[in-house]
XYZ file of C-alpha atoms in Angstrom:
533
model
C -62.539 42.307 -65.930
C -64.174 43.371 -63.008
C -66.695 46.186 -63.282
C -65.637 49.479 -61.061
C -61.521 49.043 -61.551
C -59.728 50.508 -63.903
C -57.606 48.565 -66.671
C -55.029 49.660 -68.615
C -54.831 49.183 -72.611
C -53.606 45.662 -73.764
C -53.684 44.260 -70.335
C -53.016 40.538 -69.713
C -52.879 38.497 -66.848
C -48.933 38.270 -67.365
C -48.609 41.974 -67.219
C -51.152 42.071 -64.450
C -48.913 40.259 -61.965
C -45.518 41.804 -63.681
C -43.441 38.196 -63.061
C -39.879 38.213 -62.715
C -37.833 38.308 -65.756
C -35.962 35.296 -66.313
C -32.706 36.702 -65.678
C -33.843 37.351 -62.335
C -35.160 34.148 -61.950
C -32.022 32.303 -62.499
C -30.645 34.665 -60.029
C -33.042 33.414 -57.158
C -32.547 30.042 -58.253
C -28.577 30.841 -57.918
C -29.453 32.276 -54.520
C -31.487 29.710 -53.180
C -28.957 26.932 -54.207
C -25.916 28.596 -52.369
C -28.248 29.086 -49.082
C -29.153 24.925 -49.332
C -25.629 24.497 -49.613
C -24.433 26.408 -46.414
C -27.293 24.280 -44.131
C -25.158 21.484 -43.688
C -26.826 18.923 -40.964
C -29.303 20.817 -40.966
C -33.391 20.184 -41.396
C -34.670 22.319 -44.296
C -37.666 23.293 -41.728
C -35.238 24.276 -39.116
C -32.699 25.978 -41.821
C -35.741 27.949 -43.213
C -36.217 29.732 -40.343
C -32.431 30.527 -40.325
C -32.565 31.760 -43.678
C -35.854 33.532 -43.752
C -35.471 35.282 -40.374
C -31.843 36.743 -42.082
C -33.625 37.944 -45.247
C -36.231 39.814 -43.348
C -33.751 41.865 -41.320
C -31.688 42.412 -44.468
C -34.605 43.846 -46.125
C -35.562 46.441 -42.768
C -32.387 47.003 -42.651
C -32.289 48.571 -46.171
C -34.984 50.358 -45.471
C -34.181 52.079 -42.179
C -30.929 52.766 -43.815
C -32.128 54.322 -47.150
C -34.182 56.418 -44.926
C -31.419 57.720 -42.379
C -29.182 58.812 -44.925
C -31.229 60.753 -46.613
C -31.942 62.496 -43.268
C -28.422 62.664 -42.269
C -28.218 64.847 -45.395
C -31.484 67.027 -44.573
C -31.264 66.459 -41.185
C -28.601 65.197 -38.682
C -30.542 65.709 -35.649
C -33.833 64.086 -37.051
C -31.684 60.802 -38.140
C -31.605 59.251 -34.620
C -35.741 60.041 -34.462
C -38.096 57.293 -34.080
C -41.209 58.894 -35.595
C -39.013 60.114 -38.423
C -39.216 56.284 -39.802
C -42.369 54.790 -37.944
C -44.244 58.267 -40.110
C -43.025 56.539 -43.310
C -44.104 52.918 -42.472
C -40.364 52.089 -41.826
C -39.676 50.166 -39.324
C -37.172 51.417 -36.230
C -34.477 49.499 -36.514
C -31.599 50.088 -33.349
C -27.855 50.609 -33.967
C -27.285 47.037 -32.745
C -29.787 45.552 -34.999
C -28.351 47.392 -37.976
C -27.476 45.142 -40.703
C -23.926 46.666 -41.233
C -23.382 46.472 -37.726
C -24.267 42.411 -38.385
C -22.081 42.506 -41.633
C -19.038 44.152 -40.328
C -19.229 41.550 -37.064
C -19.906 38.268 -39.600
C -16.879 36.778 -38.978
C -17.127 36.680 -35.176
C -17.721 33.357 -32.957
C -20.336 35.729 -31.470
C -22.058 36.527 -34.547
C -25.202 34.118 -32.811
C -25.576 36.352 -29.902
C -25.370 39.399 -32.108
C -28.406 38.190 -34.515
C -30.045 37.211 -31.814
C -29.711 40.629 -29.743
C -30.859 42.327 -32.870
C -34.334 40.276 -33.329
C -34.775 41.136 -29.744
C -33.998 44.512 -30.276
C -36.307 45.256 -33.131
C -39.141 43.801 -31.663
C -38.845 45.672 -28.671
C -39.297 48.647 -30.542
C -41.817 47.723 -33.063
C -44.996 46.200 -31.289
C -46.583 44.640 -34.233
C -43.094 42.432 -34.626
C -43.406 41.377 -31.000
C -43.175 37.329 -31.098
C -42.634 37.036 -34.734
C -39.046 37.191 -35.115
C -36.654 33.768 -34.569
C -34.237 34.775 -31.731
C -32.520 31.304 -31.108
C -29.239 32.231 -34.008
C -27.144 31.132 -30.653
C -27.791 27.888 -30.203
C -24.545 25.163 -30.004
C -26.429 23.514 -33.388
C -25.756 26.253 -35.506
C -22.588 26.727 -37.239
C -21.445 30.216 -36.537
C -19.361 30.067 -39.778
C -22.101 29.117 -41.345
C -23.992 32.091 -40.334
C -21.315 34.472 -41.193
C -21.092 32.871 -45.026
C -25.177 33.125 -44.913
C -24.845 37.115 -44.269
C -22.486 37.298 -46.725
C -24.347 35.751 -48.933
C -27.040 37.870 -48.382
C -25.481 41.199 -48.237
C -25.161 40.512 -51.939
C -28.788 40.314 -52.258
C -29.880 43.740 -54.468
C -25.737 45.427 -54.124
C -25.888 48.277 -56.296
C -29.636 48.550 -56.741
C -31.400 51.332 -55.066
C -34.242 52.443 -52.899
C -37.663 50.079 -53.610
C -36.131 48.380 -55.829
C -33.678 47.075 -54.007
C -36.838 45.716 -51.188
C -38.838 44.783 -54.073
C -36.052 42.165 -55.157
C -35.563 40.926 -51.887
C -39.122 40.011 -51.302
C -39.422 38.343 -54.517
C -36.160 36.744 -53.112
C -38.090 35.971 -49.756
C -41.142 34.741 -51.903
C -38.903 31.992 -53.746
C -37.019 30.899 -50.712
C -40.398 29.966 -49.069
C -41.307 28.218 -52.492
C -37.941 26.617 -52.018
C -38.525 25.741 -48.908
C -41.478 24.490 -49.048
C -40.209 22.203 -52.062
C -37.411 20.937 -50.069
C -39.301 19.920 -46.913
C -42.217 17.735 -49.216
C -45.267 17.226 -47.881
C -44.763 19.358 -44.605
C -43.908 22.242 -46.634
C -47.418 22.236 -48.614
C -48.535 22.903 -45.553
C -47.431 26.569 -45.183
C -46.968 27.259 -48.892
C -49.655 27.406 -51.654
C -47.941 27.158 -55.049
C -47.838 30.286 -56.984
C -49.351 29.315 -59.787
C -52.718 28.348 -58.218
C -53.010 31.306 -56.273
C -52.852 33.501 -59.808
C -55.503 31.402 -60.582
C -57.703 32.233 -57.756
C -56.288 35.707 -57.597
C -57.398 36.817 -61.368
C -60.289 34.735 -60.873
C -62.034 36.609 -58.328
C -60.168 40.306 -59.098
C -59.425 41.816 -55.477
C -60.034 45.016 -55.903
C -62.502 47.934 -53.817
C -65.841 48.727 -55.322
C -67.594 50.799 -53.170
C -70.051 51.662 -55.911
C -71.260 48.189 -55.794
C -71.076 47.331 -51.913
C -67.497 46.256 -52.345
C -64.906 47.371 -49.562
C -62.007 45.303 -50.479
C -61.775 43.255 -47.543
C -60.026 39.998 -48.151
C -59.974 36.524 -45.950
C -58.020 33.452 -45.609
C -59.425 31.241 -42.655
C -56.019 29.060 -42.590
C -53.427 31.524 -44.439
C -50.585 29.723 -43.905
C -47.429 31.793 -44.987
C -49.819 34.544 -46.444
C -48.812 33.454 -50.361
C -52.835 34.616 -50.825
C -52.426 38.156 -49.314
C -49.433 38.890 -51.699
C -50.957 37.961 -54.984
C -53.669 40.226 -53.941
C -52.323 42.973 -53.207
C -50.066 42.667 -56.053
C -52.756 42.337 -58.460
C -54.291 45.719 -57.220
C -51.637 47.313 -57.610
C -51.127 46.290 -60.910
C -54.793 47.508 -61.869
C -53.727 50.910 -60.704
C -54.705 50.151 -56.854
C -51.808 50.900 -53.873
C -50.988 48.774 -50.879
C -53.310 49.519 -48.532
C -56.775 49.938 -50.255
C -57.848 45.675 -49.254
C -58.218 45.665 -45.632
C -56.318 42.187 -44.850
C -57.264 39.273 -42.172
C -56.592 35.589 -41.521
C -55.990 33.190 -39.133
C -53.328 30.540 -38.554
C -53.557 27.887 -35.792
C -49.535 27.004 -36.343
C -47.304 29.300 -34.443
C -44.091 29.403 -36.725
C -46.709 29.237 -39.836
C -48.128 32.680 -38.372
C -44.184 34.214 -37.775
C -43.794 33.544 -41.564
C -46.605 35.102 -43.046
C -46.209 38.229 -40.746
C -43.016 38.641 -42.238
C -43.702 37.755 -45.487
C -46.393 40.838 -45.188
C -43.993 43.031 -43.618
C -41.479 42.396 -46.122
C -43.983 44.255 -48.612
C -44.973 47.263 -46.693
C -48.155 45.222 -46.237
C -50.645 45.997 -43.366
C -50.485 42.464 -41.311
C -52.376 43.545 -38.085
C -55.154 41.558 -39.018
C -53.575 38.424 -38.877
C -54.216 36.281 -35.792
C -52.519 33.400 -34.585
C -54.125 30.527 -31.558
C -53.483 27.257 -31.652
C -57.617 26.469 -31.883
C -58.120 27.180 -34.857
C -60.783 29.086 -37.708
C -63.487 26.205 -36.558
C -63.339 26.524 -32.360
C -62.189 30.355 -32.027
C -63.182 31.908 -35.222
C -61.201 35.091 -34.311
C -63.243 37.484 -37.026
C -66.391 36.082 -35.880
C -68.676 39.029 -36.572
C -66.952 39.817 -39.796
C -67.980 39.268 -43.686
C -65.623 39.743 -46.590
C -65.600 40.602 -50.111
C -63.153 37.746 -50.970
C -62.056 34.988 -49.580
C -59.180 33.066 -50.792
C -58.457 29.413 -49.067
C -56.259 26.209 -49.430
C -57.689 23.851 -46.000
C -55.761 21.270 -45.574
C -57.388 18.379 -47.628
C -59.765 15.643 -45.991
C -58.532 16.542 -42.384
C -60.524 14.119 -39.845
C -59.355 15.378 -36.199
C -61.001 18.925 -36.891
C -62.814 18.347 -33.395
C -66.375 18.069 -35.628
C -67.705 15.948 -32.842
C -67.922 19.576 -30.252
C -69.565 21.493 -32.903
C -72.616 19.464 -34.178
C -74.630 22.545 -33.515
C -73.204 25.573 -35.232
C -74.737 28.680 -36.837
C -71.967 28.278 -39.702
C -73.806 24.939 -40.820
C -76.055 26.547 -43.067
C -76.419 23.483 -45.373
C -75.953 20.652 -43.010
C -73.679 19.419 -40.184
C -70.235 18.491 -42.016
C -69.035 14.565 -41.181
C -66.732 14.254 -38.192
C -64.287 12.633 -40.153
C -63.514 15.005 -42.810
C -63.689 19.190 -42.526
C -64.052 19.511 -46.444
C -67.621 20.878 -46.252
C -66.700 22.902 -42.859
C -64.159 24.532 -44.754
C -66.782 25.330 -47.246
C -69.674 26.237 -44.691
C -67.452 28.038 -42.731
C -66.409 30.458 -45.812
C -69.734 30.951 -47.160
C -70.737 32.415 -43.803
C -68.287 34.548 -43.894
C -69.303 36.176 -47.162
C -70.045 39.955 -47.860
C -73.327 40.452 -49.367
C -71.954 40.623 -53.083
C -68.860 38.509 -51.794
C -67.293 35.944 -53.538
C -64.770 33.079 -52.533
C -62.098 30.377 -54.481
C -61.456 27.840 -51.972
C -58.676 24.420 -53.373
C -59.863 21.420 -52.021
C -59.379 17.816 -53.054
C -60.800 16.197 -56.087
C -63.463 13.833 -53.469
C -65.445 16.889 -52.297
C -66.937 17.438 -55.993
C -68.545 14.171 -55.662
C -68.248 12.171 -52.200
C -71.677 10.359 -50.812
C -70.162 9.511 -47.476
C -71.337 10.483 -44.151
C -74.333 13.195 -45.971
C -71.559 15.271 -48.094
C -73.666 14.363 -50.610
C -76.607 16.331 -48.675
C -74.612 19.393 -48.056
C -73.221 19.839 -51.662
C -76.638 19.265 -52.879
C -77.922 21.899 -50.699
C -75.416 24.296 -51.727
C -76.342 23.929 -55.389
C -80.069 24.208 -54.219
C -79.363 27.748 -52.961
C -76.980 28.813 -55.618
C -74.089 29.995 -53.634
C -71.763 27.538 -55.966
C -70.553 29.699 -59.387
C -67.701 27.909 -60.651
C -65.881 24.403 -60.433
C -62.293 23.756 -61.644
C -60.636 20.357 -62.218
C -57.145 20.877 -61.400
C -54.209 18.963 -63.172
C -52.158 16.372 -60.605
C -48.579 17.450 -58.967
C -49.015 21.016 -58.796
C -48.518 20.977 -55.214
C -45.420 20.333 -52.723
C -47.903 18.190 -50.138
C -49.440 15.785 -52.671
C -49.360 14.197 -56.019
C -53.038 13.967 -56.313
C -55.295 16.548 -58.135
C -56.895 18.729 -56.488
C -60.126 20.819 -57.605
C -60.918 24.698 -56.914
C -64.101 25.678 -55.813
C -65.621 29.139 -56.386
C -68.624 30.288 -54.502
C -70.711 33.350 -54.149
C -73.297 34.833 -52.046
C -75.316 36.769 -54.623
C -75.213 35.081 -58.387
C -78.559 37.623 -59.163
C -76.658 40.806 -60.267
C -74.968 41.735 -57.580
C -71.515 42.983 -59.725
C -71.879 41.113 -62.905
C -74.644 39.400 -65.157
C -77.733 37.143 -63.442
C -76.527 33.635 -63.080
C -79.029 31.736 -61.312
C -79.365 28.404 -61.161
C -76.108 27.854 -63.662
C -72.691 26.732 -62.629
C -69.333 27.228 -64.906
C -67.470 24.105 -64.661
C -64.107 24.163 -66.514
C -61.168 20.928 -66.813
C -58.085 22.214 -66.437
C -56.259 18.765 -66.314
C -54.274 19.075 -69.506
C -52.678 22.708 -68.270
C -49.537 23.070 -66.854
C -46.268 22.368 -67.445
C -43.641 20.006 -65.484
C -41.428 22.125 -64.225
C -39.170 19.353 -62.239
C -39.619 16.066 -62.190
C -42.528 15.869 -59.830
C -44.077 18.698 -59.897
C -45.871 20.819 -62.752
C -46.898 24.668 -63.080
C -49.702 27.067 -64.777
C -48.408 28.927 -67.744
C -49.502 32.635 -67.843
C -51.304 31.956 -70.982
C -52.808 28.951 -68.890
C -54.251 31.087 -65.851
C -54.822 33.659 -68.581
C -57.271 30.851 -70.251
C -58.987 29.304 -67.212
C -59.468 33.152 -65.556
C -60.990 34.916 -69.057
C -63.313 31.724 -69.567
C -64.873 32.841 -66.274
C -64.666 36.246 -66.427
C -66.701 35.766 -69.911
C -69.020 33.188 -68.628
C -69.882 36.054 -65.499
C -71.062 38.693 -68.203
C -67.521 40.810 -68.297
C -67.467 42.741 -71.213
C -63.560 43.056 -71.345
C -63.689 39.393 -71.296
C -65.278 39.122 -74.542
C -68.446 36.555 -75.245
C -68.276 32.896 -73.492
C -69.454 30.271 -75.490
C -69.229 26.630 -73.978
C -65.475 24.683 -75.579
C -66.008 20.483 -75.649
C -63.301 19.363 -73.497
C -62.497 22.369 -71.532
C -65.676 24.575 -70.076
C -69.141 24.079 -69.847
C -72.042 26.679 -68.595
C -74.709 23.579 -66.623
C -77.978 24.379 -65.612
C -79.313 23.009 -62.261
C -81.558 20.291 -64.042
C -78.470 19.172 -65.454
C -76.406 18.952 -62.182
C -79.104 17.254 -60.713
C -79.072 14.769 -63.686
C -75.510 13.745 -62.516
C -77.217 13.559 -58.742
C -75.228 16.390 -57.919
C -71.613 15.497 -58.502
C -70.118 18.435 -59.586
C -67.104 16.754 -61.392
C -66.198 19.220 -64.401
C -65.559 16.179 -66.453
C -69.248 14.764 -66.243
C -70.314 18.119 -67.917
C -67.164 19.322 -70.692
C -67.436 16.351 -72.530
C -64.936 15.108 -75.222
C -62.422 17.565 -76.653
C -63.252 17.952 -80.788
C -60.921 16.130 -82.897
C -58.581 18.418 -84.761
C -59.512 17.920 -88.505
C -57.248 15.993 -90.553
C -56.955 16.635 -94.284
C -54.578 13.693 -95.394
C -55.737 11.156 -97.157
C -56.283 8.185 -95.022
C -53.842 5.231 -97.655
C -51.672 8.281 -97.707
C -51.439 8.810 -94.095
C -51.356 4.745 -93.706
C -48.141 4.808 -96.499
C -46.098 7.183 -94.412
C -46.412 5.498 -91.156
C -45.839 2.180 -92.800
C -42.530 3.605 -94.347
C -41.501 4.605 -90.582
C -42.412 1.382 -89.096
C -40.187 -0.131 -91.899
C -36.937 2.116 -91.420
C -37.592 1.436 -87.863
C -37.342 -2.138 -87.998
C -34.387 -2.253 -90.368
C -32.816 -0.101 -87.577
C -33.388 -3.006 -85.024
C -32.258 -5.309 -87.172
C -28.633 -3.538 -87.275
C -28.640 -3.221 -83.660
C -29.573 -6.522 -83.096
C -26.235 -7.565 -85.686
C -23.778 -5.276 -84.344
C -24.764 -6.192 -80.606
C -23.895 -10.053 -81.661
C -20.792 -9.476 -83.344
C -19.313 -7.671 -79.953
C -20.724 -10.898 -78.210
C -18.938 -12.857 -80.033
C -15.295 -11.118 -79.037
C -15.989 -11.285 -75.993
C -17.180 -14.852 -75.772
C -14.486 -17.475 -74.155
């Protein structure tokens, strides 16, 4: 683990990010599946907004209200006072935005008008909400009985459990739904929503977490942070190393409006500082709104292989360290782009798709070469296929950083980890598959060993799974930085049975198996026969 943080005695990476027991699980699952049910006609990226935008004001809601009756009783006067809630990083929340105001009035025709009064309402009182909340509950589309059974249903959400506990299930509930979400919508819902799985992986990989000692503030990037899934593993893995909400100064940028309203809420759903995530409709390459800013960690899933990026307005660009990037694909823009946006000592895990590793078209080749040449590239990762909601192809994970001398952990100049993850993960559902924690607890120590950690314990190159390359080697493979050119071939487990002995049992199957068919083949007949004229 990372020098400078503290870790506590037989830490894993499953305790580290303190997963939902299963029991809880199921009841998300149970949750989610009542919600889908209530949408009716309607679009699962027009319902999620419904559902989402409810969720969030439940979870204010409980909030403000834990808060004002606990100054009713120490207070009366001091209830009704703003500052009394803004003080404790609660948001304001009006009488007619109230959630039991909204519960008690469920049943209305007017309940549309009423949601939609209290979004307005909130935001009029809490500036950093202003434009984030969905305000259009009213519309003729929506069933109003529909939304009454939705607040219902979500008035059930954390009944009898108390104070942060209570908000801490329902953003684990609002984390799932946008998994669900994103699930349900297919390919446009990879585009908000990074599976969780791979961002552990990034997450433990690089170890957000401040140390000033070293020239490390803590502040954390995503150029395209779609829903924000990145900001949330990080700040729940500091806080699991003994850090608090609040210590990783936090910015992004999103160039799709709703995108942005989702991962402001998904932040503020957490208590989590979200001022420093911008939203125009540019984008990270043409108004790069942190221009003059470097970070500690960066954590990034582009979209993959986009080609109307606008490369063809910015063939000169101070960002292009290595080369210009091809008009046709932003892969190594994405790539430049981070890297000049690195802290000294920074260090970034960027997913991109499997071609970037080893593409030749329109001077990629050039770049990526380049980028080896000046050692900013420390660790490669072939990913498995259908981990993600947009695509069915693999993907790979690229991890760079600015200073692989000894700037936090041991010199590793001119060496790259590479690692082939392709046989980890589980299915999950029928199309899509899942890390393990013992997986991202495998691919995350094999780095953190390979970097010199001492917690880590000593790396030693695994045939099949991880190998430490040397330049000369990469630029024996001309550069391609596929982790399968370098692994190799897994070892063969050994095999102690004698080989006529081995050959004896598997005839003896084959043999049972055949007289098997045989019967099959007789009793399938014999019905024939009855029922032949």
């Amino acid at each position: 683990m990372a020098r400078g943080r503290p870790r506590k005695s037989g830490e894993t990476t499953k305790s580290a990010q303190n997963p939902a027991p299963e029991g809880q699980l199921a009841l998300e699952r149970d949750l989610f599946a009542a919600a889908d049910k209530l949408r009716k006609n309607l679009e699962p990226s027009d319902y999620k907004h419904v559902v989402l935008g409810l969720i969030f004001l439940r979870h204010i809601s409980l909030a403000f209200e834990a808060r004002h009756e606990t100054l009713l009783r120490e207070d009366p006067e001091a209830a009704e006072d703003r500052d009394e809630y803004i003080g404790e990083n609660i948001f304001w929340v009006p009488k007619l935005a109230r959630w039991s105001h909204l519960e008690s009035n469920a049943p209305q025709p007017t309940i549309g008008k009423l949601i939609d009064d209290a979004m307005a309402a909130i935001e009029a009182e809490n500036p950093t909400l202003k434009g984030v909340l969905p305000k259009d509950y009213n519309r003729p589309a929506l069933d109003k009985v529909m939304l009454g059974e939705l607040i219902n249903l979500i008035s059930g959400i954390a009944l009898g459990v108390e104070g942060a506990k209570a908000r801490d299930l329902l953003g684990r509930v609002y984390e799932y739904f946008l998994g669900g979400f994103a699930g349900s919508e297919g390919k446009r819902g990879g585009e908000f929503y990074t599976p969780r799985s791979v961002v552990r992986v990034l997450v433990e990989m690089l170890e957000p977490f401040p140390d000033l000692a070293r020239g490390v503030e803590g502040r954390v990037y995503d150029p395209c942070c779609g829903s924000g899934g990145m900001f949330v593993q990080a700040e729940r893995f500091l806080e699991a190393h003994g850090g608090r909400i609040g210590q990783l100064a936090l910015y992004g940028q999103e160039s799709n409006y709703t995108t942005w309203r989702l991962a402001k809420m998904n932040l503020a759903v957490r208590g989590i500082d979200a001022s420093g995530i911008a939203w125009n409709n540019e984008g990270s390459f043409h108004k790069d709104e942190w221009r003059d800013k470097k970070f500690d960690f960066i954590l990034a899933n582009p979209p993959f292989n986009i080609s109307d990026w606008g490369g063809e307005r910015l063939r000169e660009d101070v960002r292009w360290q290595f080369g210009a990037p091809p008009v046709g694909n932003a892969n190594y823009a994405w790539l430049q782009h981070i890297v000049h946006h690195l802290a000294p000592n920074g260090t970034a895990g960027v997913v991109l798709a499997n071609g970037s590793m080893s593409s030749a078209q329109s001077g990629e080749d050039v770049i990526r070469r380049a980028m080896v040449e000046a050692d900013v590239v420390d660790c490669m990762i072939a990913l498995p296929g259908q981990l993600f909601y947009s695509t069915q192809i693999p993907a790979c994970l690229w991890f760079l950083s600015r200073n692989k001398k000894n700037g936090r952990f041991r010199d590793r100049r001119d060496e790259i980890l590479f690692i082939d993850a392709r046989k980890l993960g589980a299915l999950v559902d029928r199309t899509r598959k899942e890390f393990s924690d013992a997986d991202i607890e495998q691919i995350s120590r094999t780095y953190h060993a390979w970097r010199g950690e001492a917690e880590a314990g000593d790396y030693a190159d695994i045939p099949g799974f991880c190998k430490a390359a040397s330049r000369a080697e990469i630029a024996g493979h001309g550069y391609v930085l596929t982790p399968g050119r370098y692994v190799g071939a897994a070892e063969a487990e050994e095999d102690d049975v004698p080989f006529a002995e081995r050959f004896a049992a598997l005839n003896a199957t084959l043999e049972a198996q055949f007289a098997k068919a045989d019967e099959l083949t007789a009793a399938i007949r014999e019905r024939l026969k009855l029922v032949t004229p």
